[in-house]
Amino acid sequence: MTKTLGSIRQCVHNENMPVKVKLFASMREYLDLNETEIPIENIETVADVWQAIAGDKPMPENTLCAVNLEHTNEAAGISDGDEVAFFPPVTGG
Amino acid sequence: MTKTLGSIRQCVHNENMPVKVKLFASMREYLDLNETEIPIENIETVADVWQAIAGDKPMPENTLCAVNLEHTNEAAGISDGDEVAFFPPVTGG
Amino acid sequence: MALEICHHGFKPWQALQAHQDRMQPGSFGATATFVGTMRDFNEGDGVQSMTLEHYPGMTESQLQAIIDDAHQQWPLQDVLLIHRVGDIEPGEPIVLVACWSAHRAAAFEACRHLMEALKSRAPFWKKETLTNQSSRWVEKNTAGYSSH
Amino acid sequence: MALEICHHGFKPWQALQAHQDRMQPGSFGATATFVGTMRDFNEGDGVQSMTLEHYPGMTESQLQAIIDDAHQQWPLQDVLLIHRVGDIEPGEPIVLVACWSAHRAAAFEACRHLMEALKSRAPFWKKETLTNQSSRWVEKNTAGYSSH
């Protein structure tokens, strides 16, 4: 039984999609990173995604974030396969 | 002296220009009158002009008036040569 | 600045293009415009045509005063105002107001203000001929600053 | 309704004419439009060119949500929204928003609302190249609802 459970868990684990991360404008330059993927493991919130890609670099004041093309905040939960984006205040129009 | 004064008065009197009166839109139809001139004598205010052209016909509610192309009100004073207009609420645009 | 009382049909988007072609490119950042067009219905009735009467002389001076007032209140690069008079058919433009400014707040607010001032002060009067052939004067303009 | 992310120059007045030509004449009474144009100066510096970056996918969905929101709030006949991306030179249009409605209040207010919502929610970013060849990201948009 333990072995079976283990293999099921392994199987679910393999199906996990990575989290896609995108950076725009001055944020891309700040982290020198355009786009990347990170494993979902240990990622629960947007803030965790930031730490995974930025390490010690603090998140600049006024940073905006989006999950799956919707504006959200650092506390928002992340599921596998989500697309997370970080960017500065928007300046269109 | 009396004669001289009288002739001066007469002269000034002769120089008096009549008051030009214009009517627009439903006001023109109400009085069946487009444009007229009335002597300045006995005319002191816009209200007097109305009475001179309209007689017993009451001024419709919301009537607007203008003297020399500027919006004003019934109590405004009239000088000789003035152009006075009466019209309903404006509906341009 | 351009102000025109127009006795024939005009094309607002072409008028805007022509006016703007004479302006310095890059000098303005915001253009707010309004076009009023004759509808084929009003207050529940079908409208076949309309006659727009005005008070020659006073109309121009009131419009000029309204434009001067907007220039006093907002930093505007330019203003264009065209108003139709005479016989009009549904679908034809009645009025065009355009304001050019460096930033959008001034352009938007001045354009709105110009329209509201025009609607309350400029001596124009509309007479509608309905599809049933009766005719009537439009008695008052619709509300300006409320829509929700 | 039409929404376009434009990778090349566009002509706002021609776009308005073309869009309106497809609408029913006489069905609308009010058209409020806004055009944002690139200026050759910003914050006291001469600007030589600009690059407008966006977030493909999110930009479109945010703009669509903003338009849907306006349709919920105001009785609009139609909305046209075009936004430029890529390399832009002074004098070129950046954004066009147009709202058609029966009456002016809805058209004006929806047009203003769309621009403010676009400026605060739609993922676009401007990078300016100054006439001294240095470049900088525009850090924030100018204020929306204040101008006096």
Coordinates of C-alpha atoms in Angstrom, one line a residue:
Chain A
M1 CA 0.0 0.0 0.0
T2 CA 2.7 2.4 0.9
K3 CA 4.4 1.7 -2.4
T4 CA 1.1 2.3 -4.3
L5 CA 0.4 5.6 -2.5
G6 CA 4.0 6.6 -3.2
S7 CA 3.6 5.9 -6.9
I8 CA 0.3 7.8 -7.0
R9 CA 1.8 10.7 -5.2
Q10 CA 4.7 10.5 -7.7
C11 CA 2.3 10.4 -10.6
V12 CA 0.4 13.6 -9.3
H13 CA 3.7 15.2 -8.8
N14 CA 4.7 14.6 -12.4
E15 CA 1.5 16.1 -13.7
N16 CA 2.1 19.4 -11.9
M17 CA 2.7 22.1 -14.4
P18 CA 5.4 24.7 -13.6
V19 CA 4.5 28.3 -12.8
K20 CA 5.1 30.6 -15.7
V21 CA 6.6 33.9 -14.7
K22 CA 6.7 37.1 -16.9
L23 CA 8.4 40.4 -16.2
F24 CA 7.7 43.7 -18.0
A25 CA 9.3 47.1 -18.5
S26 CA 11.6 48.3 -15.7
M27 CA 10.9 45.1 -13.8
R28 CA 12.5 43.0 -16.6
E29 CA 15.5 45.2 -16.4
Y30 CA 15.6 45.2 -12.6
L31 CA 15.8 41.4 -12.5
D32 CA 17.5 41.0 -16.0
L33 CA 14.9 38.4 -16.7
N34 CA 12.1 38.3 -19.4
E35 CA 10.3 35.1 -18.7
T36 CA 10.9 31.9 -16.8
E37 CA 9.2 28.9 -15.4
I38 CA 9.5 27.7 -11.8
P39 CA 8.3 24.4 -10.2
I40 CA 5.1 24.7 -8.2
E41 CA 6.7 23.0 -5.2
N42 CA 7.1 25.3 -2.2
I43 CA 5.1 28.0 -4.0
E44 CA 1.9 29.0 -2.3
T45 CA 1.5 32.7 -3.0
V46 CA 2.6 35.4 -5.4
A47 CA 5.1 36.5 -2.8
D48 CA 6.7 33.1 -3.0
V49 CA 7.0 33.4 -6.7
W50 CA 8.8 36.7 -6.3
Q51 CA 11.3 35.1 -3.8
A52 CA 11.9 32.2 -6.2
I53 CA 12.9 34.4 -9.1
A54 CA 14.4 37.4 -7.3
G55 CA 16.1 35.8 -4.3
D56 CA 17.4 38.6 -2.1
K57 CA 16.3 41.4 -4.3
P58 CA 13.5 43.3 -2.7
M59 CA 10.3 43.9 -4.6
P60 CA 10.3 47.6 -5.6
E61 CA 7.6 49.8 -4.1
N62 CA 4.5 50.1 -6.3
T63 CA 5.2 46.7 -8.0
L64 CA 2.0 45.3 -9.6
C65 CA 1.3 41.7 -10.0
A66 CA -1.1 39.6 -12.1
V67 CA -2.1 36.0 -12.0
N68 CA -3.6 34.5 -15.2
L69 CA -4.0 38.0 -16.7
E70 CA -5.9 39.5 -13.7
H71 CA -4.5 42.1 -11.4
T72 CA -4.0 40.7 -7.9
N73 CA -1.7 41.1 -4.9
E74 CA 1.2 39.4 -3.2
A75 CA -0.9 37.3 -0.9
A76 CA -2.8 35.7 -3.8
G77 CA -2.6 31.9 -4.0
I78 CA -0.9 30.1 -6.8
S79 CA -1.8 26.8 -8.5
D80 CA 0.3 24.8 -10.8
G81 CA 0.2 26.0 -14.4
D82 CA -0.6 29.6 -13.4
E83 CA 1.0 32.5 -15.2
V84 CA 2.3 35.1 -12.8
A85 CA 3.5 38.5 -13.9
F86 CA 5.4 41.4 -12.1
F87 CA 5.5 44.9 -13.5
P88 CA 5.8 48.6 -12.6
P89 CA 2.8 50.9 -12.5
V90 CA 1.2 51.0 -16.0
T91 CA 1.6 54.0 -18.2
G92 CA -0.5 53.5 -21.3
G93 CA -2.9 55.9 -22.9
Chain B
M1 CA -34.2 130.4 -23.4
T2 CA -37.2 128.1 -23.2
K3 CA -37.3 128.0 -26.9
T4 CA -33.6 127.2 -27.2
L5 CA -33.9 124.4 -24.6
G6 CA -37.0 123.1 -26.4
S7 CA -35.1 123.0 -29.7
I8 CA -32.1 121.3 -28.2
R9 CA -34.5 118.8 -26.6
Q10 CA -36.2 118.4 -29.9
C11 CA -32.9 117.8 -31.6
V12 CA -31.8 115.1 -29.1
H13 CA -35.3 113.6 -29.5
N14 CA -34.8 113.4 -33.3
E15 CA -31.5 111.7 -32.8
N16 CA -33.0 108.9 -30.8
M17 CA -32.8 105.6 -32.6
P18 CA -35.7 103.3 -32.3
V19 CA -35.4 100.0 -30.4
K20 CA -34.9 97.0 -32.7
V21 CA -36.9 94.0 -31.5
K22 CA -36.3 90.4 -32.7
L23 CA -38.3 87.3 -32.0
F24 CA -37.1 83.7 -32.5
A25 CA -38.5 80.2 -32.8
S26 CA -41.8 79.6 -31.0
M27 CA -41.8 83.2 -29.7
R28 CA -42.0 84.4 -33.3
E29 CA -45.0 82.1 -33.9
Y30 CA -46.6 83.2 -30.6
L31 CA -46.6 86.9 -31.5
D32 CA -46.7 86.2 -35.3
L33 CA -43.9 88.7 -35.5
N34 CA -40.3 88.3 -36.8
E35 CA -38.7 91.7 -36.3
T36 CA -39.9 95.2 -35.6
E37 CA -38.8 98.6 -34.4
I38 CA -40.4 100.6 -31.7
P39 CA -39.8 104.2 -30.5
I40 CA -37.7 104.6 -27.4
E41 CA -40.2 106.9 -25.8
N42 CA -41.9 105.3 -22.7
I43 CA -39.4 102.4 -22.9
E44 CA -37.2 102.0 -19.8
T45 CA -36.8 98.2 -19.4
V46 CA -37.0 95.0 -21.4
A47 CA -40.4 94.4 -19.8
D48 CA -41.6 97.7 -21.4
V49 CA -40.4 96.4 -24.8
W50 CA -42.4 93.2 -24.3
Q51 CA -45.5 95.2 -23.5
A52 CA -45.0 97.5 -26.5
I53 CA -44.9 94.6 -29.0
A54 CA -47.1 92.0 -27.2
G55 CA -49.8 94.2 -25.7
D56 CA -52.0 92.0 -23.5
K57 CA -50.3 88.8 -24.4
P58 CA -48.5 87.5 -21.4
M59 CA -44.8 86.6 -21.6
P60 CA -44.6 82.8 -21.7
E61 CA -42.9 81.2 -18.7
N62 CA -39.1 80.5 -19.4
T63 CA -38.9 83.3 -21.9
L64 CA -35.3 84.4 -22.4
C65 CA -34.3 87.9 -23.4
A66 CA -31.2 89.5 -24.8
V67 CA -30.1 93.1 -25.2
N68 CA -27.4 93.8 -27.7
L69 CA -26.6 90.1 -28.1
E70 CA -26.1 89.5 -24.4
H71 CA -28.4 87.4 -22.2
T72 CA -30.2 89.6 -19.7
N73 CA -33.5 89.8 -17.8
E74 CA -36.8 91.7 -17.9
A75 CA -35.6 94.4 -15.5
A76 CA -32.6 95.4 -17.7
G77 CA -32.6 99.0 -18.8
I78 CA -33.0 99.9 -22.5
S79 CA -31.2 102.8 -24.4
D80 CA -32.1 104.1 -27.8
G81 CA -30.7 102.0 -30.6
D82 CA -30.6 98.8 -28.5
E83 CA -31.4 95.5 -30.1
V84 CA -33.8 93.5 -27.9
A85 CA -34.6 89.8 -28.5
F86 CA -37.2 87.5 -27.0
F87 CA -36.9 83.7 -27.4
P88 CA -37.7 80.4 -25.8
P89 CA -35.1 78.2 -24.0
V90 CA -32.3 77.4 -26.4
T91 CA -32.0 73.9 -27.8
G92 CA -28.8 73.8 -29.8
G93 CA -26.1 71.2 -29.7
Chain C
M1 CA -9.2 78.6 -32.7
A2 CA -11.9 78.1 -35.3
L3 CA -15.6 78.8 -34.9
E4 CA -18.1 78.1 -37.7
I5 CA -21.8 78.4 -38.2
C6 CA -22.4 75.9 -41.0
H7 CA -25.4 76.3 -43.4
H8 CA -24.7 73.0 -45.1
G9 CA -23.7 69.5 -44.1
F10 CA -20.2 69.0 -42.7
K11 CA -18.0 65.9 -42.0
P12 CA -16.7 66.1 -38.4
W13 CA -13.9 63.6 -38.7
Q14 CA -12.6 65.3 -41.9
A15 CA -12.9 68.7 -40.3
L16 CA -10.9 67.5 -37.3
Q17 CA -8.2 66.0 -39.6
A18 CA -8.0 69.3 -41.6
H19 CA -7.9 71.4 -38.5
Q20 CA -5.2 69.3 -36.9
D21 CA -3.1 69.2 -40.1
R22 CA -2.6 72.9 -39.5
M23 CA -1.4 72.4 -35.9
Q24 CA 2.2 71.7 -34.7
P25 CA 2.6 67.9 -34.4
G26 CA 3.9 66.9 -31.0
S27 CA 2.7 70.1 -29.4
F28 CA -0.4 68.5 -27.8
G29 CA -1.0 65.3 -26.0
A30 CA -4.7 65.1 -25.7
T31 CA -7.7 65.8 -28.0
A32 CA -11.2 65.5 -26.6
T33 CA -14.1 65.8 -29.1
F34 CA -17.8 65.7 -29.1
V35 CA -20.1 65.2 -32.1
G36 CA -23.9 65.7 -31.7
T37 CA -25.8 63.9 -34.5
M38 CA -29.4 64.1 -35.4
R39 CA -31.3 61.0 -34.4
D40 CA -34.3 59.5 -36.2
F41 CA -36.2 59.3 -32.9
N42 CA -36.9 61.7 -30.0
E43 CA -39.1 61.3 -27.0
G44 CA -40.6 58.2 -28.4
D45 CA -41.5 59.6 -31.9
G46 CA -40.0 59.0 -35.3
V47 CA -38.3 62.2 -36.6
Q48 CA -38.1 62.8 -40.3
S49 CA -36.2 66.1 -40.4
M50 CA -35.3 69.1 -38.4
T51 CA -34.8 72.8 -38.9
L52 CA -32.2 74.5 -36.7
E53 CA -32.8 78.2 -36.3
H54 CA -30.3 80.6 -34.8
Y55 CA -29.9 84.3 -33.9
P56 CA -27.2 85.6 -36.4
G57 CA -24.8 87.8 -34.5
M58 CA -25.7 86.7 -31.0
T59 CA -25.0 83.0 -31.8
E60 CA -21.4 83.8 -32.9
S61 CA -20.7 86.2 -30.0
Q62 CA -22.1 83.8 -27.4
L63 CA -20.0 80.9 -28.9
Q64 CA -16.9 83.1 -28.9
A65 CA -17.5 84.1 -25.3
I66 CA -18.0 80.4 -24.3
I67 CA -14.7 79.5 -26.0
D68 CA -12.9 82.5 -24.4
D69 CA -14.2 81.3 -21.1
A70 CA -12.9 77.8 -21.6
H71 CA -9.4 79.2 -22.5
Q72 CA -9.5 81.1 -19.2
Q73 CA -10.3 78.0 -17.2
W74 CA -8.1 75.4 -18.8
P75 CA -4.7 75.4 -20.6
L76 CA -5.9 74.7 -24.1
Q77 CA -3.8 74.6 -27.2
D78 CA -6.7 74.9 -29.6
V79 CA -10.5 74.7 -29.9
L80 CA -12.6 73.9 -32.9
L81 CA -16.4 74.5 -32.8
I82 CA -18.7 73.9 -35.7
H83 CA -22.5 74.1 -35.4
R84 CA -25.0 73.4 -38.2
V85 CA -28.0 75.5 -38.9
G86 CA -30.9 75.1 -41.4
D87 CA -32.6 71.9 -42.6
I88 CA -31.1 68.7 -41.3
E89 CA -31.8 65.0 -41.8
P90 CA -31.3 62.1 -39.4
G91 CA -27.8 60.9 -39.3
E92 CA -26.3 64.3 -40.1
P93 CA -24.0 66.0 -37.6
I94 CA -25.3 69.0 -35.7
V95 CA -22.4 70.1 -33.6
L96 CA -18.7 69.4 -33.3
V97 CA -16.6 70.6 -30.3
A98 CA -12.9 69.7 -30.1
C99 CA -10.3 70.7 -27.5
W100 CA -6.5 70.1 -27.7
S101 CA -4.4 70.3 -24.6
A102 CA -1.1 68.9 -23.2
H103 CA -3.0 66.6 -20.8
R104 CA -6.3 64.8 -20.9
A105 CA -8.0 66.4 -17.8
A106 CA -8.0 69.8 -19.4
A107 CA -9.1 68.5 -22.8
F108 CA -12.0 66.4 -21.4
E109 CA -13.2 68.9 -19.0
A110 CA -13.1 71.9 -21.4
C111 CA -14.9 69.8 -24.1
R112 CA -17.6 68.9 -21.7
H113 CA -17.9 72.4 -20.4
L114 CA -18.1 73.9 -23.9
M115 CA -21.0 71.6 -24.8
E116 CA -22.9 72.3 -21.6
A117 CA -22.3 76.1 -22.1
L118 CA -23.4 75.9 -25.7
K119 CA -26.5 74.0 -24.8
S120 CA -27.5 76.5 -22.2
R121 CA -26.4 79.8 -23.7
A122 CA -26.0 79.7 -27.5
P123 CA -29.2 80.8 -29.3
F124 CA -30.2 77.8 -31.4
W125 CA -33.6 76.3 -31.6
K126 CA -34.7 73.0 -33.1
K127 CA -38.0 72.3 -34.8
E128 CA -38.7 68.7 -35.6
T129 CA -40.9 67.3 -38.4
L130 CA -42.1 64.0 -37.3
T131 CA -42.7 61.0 -39.5
N132 CA -46.4 61.6 -39.1
Q133 CA -45.8 65.0 -40.8
S134 CA -46.6 67.1 -37.7
S135 CA -44.0 69.5 -36.4
R136 CA -43.0 70.7 -33.0
W137 CA -40.4 72.8 -31.4
V138 CA -38.0 70.9 -29.1
E139 CA -38.8 72.5 -25.8
K140 CA -35.7 72.0 -23.8
N141 CA -32.3 70.2 -23.9
T142 CA -31.7 67.0 -22.1
A143 CA -29.8 67.0 -18.8
G144 CA -26.1 67.5 -19.0
Y145 CA -24.2 66.3 -16.0
S146 CA -26.1 63.1 -15.1
S147 CA -26.4 59.8 -16.8
H148 CA -26.4 56.9 -14.4
Chain D
M1 CA -17.6 47.1 -30.5
A2 CA -14.0 47.1 -31.8
L3 CA -10.8 46.8 -29.8
E4 CA -7.4 46.9 -31.5
I5 CA -3.8 46.7 -30.3
C6 CA -2.0 48.4 -33.2
H7 CA 1.6 47.7 -34.1
H8 CA 1.8 50.4 -36.7
G9 CA 0.7 54.0 -37.0
F10 CA -3.0 54.6 -37.2
K11 CA -5.2 57.6 -38.2
P12 CA -7.8 58.2 -35.5
W13 CA -10.1 60.4 -37.5
Q14 CA -10.1 58.0 -40.4
A15 CA -10.6 55.1 -38.1
L16 CA -13.6 56.9 -36.6
Q17 CA -15.1 57.6 -40.0
A18 CA -14.6 54.0 -41.1
H19 CA -16.1 52.6 -37.9
Q20 CA -19.1 55.0 -38.0
D21 CA -19.7 54.2 -41.6
R22 CA -20.7 50.7 -40.4
M23 CA -23.2 52.0 -37.9
Q24 CA -26.8 52.7 -38.4
P25 CA -27.2 56.5 -39.3
G26 CA -29.7 58.2 -37.0
S27 CA -29.4 55.6 -34.3
F28 CA -27.0 57.6 -32.1
G29 CA -27.1 61.3 -31.0
A30 CA -23.8 61.6 -29.2
T31 CA -20.2 60.6 -29.9
A32 CA -17.5 61.4 -27.4
T33 CA -13.9 60.7 -28.4
F34 CA -10.5 61.0 -26.9
V35 CA -7.2 60.8 -28.8
G36 CA -3.9 60.6 -26.9
T37 CA -0.9 61.8 -29.0
M38 CA 2.8 61.5 -28.3
R39 CA 4.2 64.9 -27.4
D40 CA 7.8 66.1 -28.1
F41 CA 8.2 67.2 -24.5
N42 CA 7.6 65.6 -21.1
E43 CA 8.5 66.8 -17.7
G44 CA 10.6 69.6 -19.1
D45 CA 12.7 67.4 -21.4
G46 CA 12.6 67.0 -25.2
V47 CA 11.5 63.6 -26.3
Q48 CA 12.8 62.1 -29.5
S49 CA 10.9 58.8 -29.6
M50 CA 9.1 56.3 -27.4
T51 CA 8.6 52.6 -27.1
L52 CA 5.3 51.3 -25.9
E53 CA 5.5 47.8 -24.3
H54 CA 2.5 45.8 -23.4
Y55 CA 1.6 42.4 -22.0
P56 CA 0.1 40.4 -24.9
G57 CA -3.0 38.6 -23.7
M58 CA -3.5 40.5 -20.5
T59 CA -3.7 43.9 -22.3
E60 CA -6.5 42.6 -24.5
S61 CA -8.4 41.0 -21.7
Q62 CA -8.1 44.0 -19.4
L63 CA -9.3 46.4 -22.2
Q64 CA -12.2 44.1 -22.9
A65 CA -13.1 44.0 -19.2
I66 CA -12.9 47.8 -19.1
I67 CA -15.2 48.1 -22.1
D68 CA -17.7 45.5 -20.7
D69 CA -17.7 47.6 -17.5
A70 CA -18.6 50.8 -19.4
H71 CA -21.4 49.0 -21.2
Q72 CA -22.8 47.9 -17.8
Q73 CA -22.6 51.5 -16.4
W74 CA -23.9 53.5 -19.4
P75 CA -26.3 52.9 -22.2
L76 CA -23.8 52.8 -25.1
Q77 CA -24.5 52.1 -28.7
D78 CA -20.9 51.3 -29.5
V79 CA -17.3 51.6 -28.3
L80 CA -14.1 51.8 -30.4
L81 CA -10.7 51.5 -28.7
I82 CA -7.4 51.5 -30.5
H83 CA -4.1 51.5 -28.6
R84 CA -0.7 51.7 -30.3
V85 CA 2.3 49.6 -29.2
G86 CA 5.9 49.5 -30.4
D87 CA 8.1 52.4 -31.5
I88 CA 6.4 55.8 -31.7
E89 CA 7.5 59.2 -32.8
P90 CA 6.2 62.6 -31.6
G91 CA 2.9 63.7 -33.2
E92 CA 1.8 60.1 -33.7
P93 CA -1.4 58.9 -32.0
I94 CA -1.1 56.5 -29.0
V95 CA -4.7 55.8 -28.1
L96 CA -8.2 56.4 -29.4
V97 CA -11.4 55.9 -27.4
A98 CA -14.8 56.6 -28.8
C99 CA -18.2 56.1 -27.3
W100 CA -21.5 56.4 -29.1
S101 CA -24.8 56.9 -27.2
A102 CA -28.2 58.4 -27.6
H103 CA -27.4 61.3 -25.3
R104 CA -24.2 63.2 -24.5
A105 CA -24.0 62.5 -20.7
A106 CA -23.5 58.8 -21.3
A107 CA -21.0 59.3 -24.1
F108 CA -18.9 61.9 -22.3
E109 CA -18.8 60.0 -19.0
A110 CA -18.2 56.6 -20.5
C111 CA -15.3 58.0 -22.7
R112 CA -13.7 59.6 -19.7
H113 CA -14.2 56.5 -17.6
L114 CA -12.7 54.3 -20.3
M115 CA -9.6 56.4 -20.5
E116 CA -9.1 56.6 -16.7
A117 CA -9.6 52.8 -16.4
L118 CA -7.2 52.2 -19.3
K119 CA -4.6 54.4 -17.7
S120 CA -4.8 52.7 -14.3
R121 CA -5.5 49.0 -15.3
A122 CA -4.3 48.2 -18.9
P123 CA -0.7 46.8 -18.9
F124 CA 1.2 49.3 -21.2
W125 CA 4.5 50.9 -20.4
K126 CA 6.2 53.8 -22.0
K127 CA 10.0 54.2 -22.4
E128 CA 11.1 57.6 -23.7
T129 CA 14.3 58.3 -25.6
L130 CA 15.2 61.9 -24.9
T131 CA 16.7 64.3 -27.4
N132 CA 20.0 64.0 -25.4
Q133 CA 19.9 60.2 -26.3
S134 CA 19.3 59.0 -22.7
S135 CA 16.3 56.9 -22.1
R136 CA 13.9 56.4 -19.2
W137 CA 10.8 54.6 -18.3
V138 CA 7.8 56.9 -17.7
E139 CA 7.1 56.2 -14.0
K140 CA 3.5 57.1 -13.6
N141 CA 0.6 58.6 -15.5
T142 CA -0.6 62.1 -15.0
A143 CA -3.6 62.8 -12.8
G144 CA -6.9 62.0 -14.3
Y145 CA -9.8 63.9 -12.6
S146 CA -8.3 67.3 -11.9
S147 CA -7.2 70.1 -14.1
H148 CA -8.1 73.5 -12.7

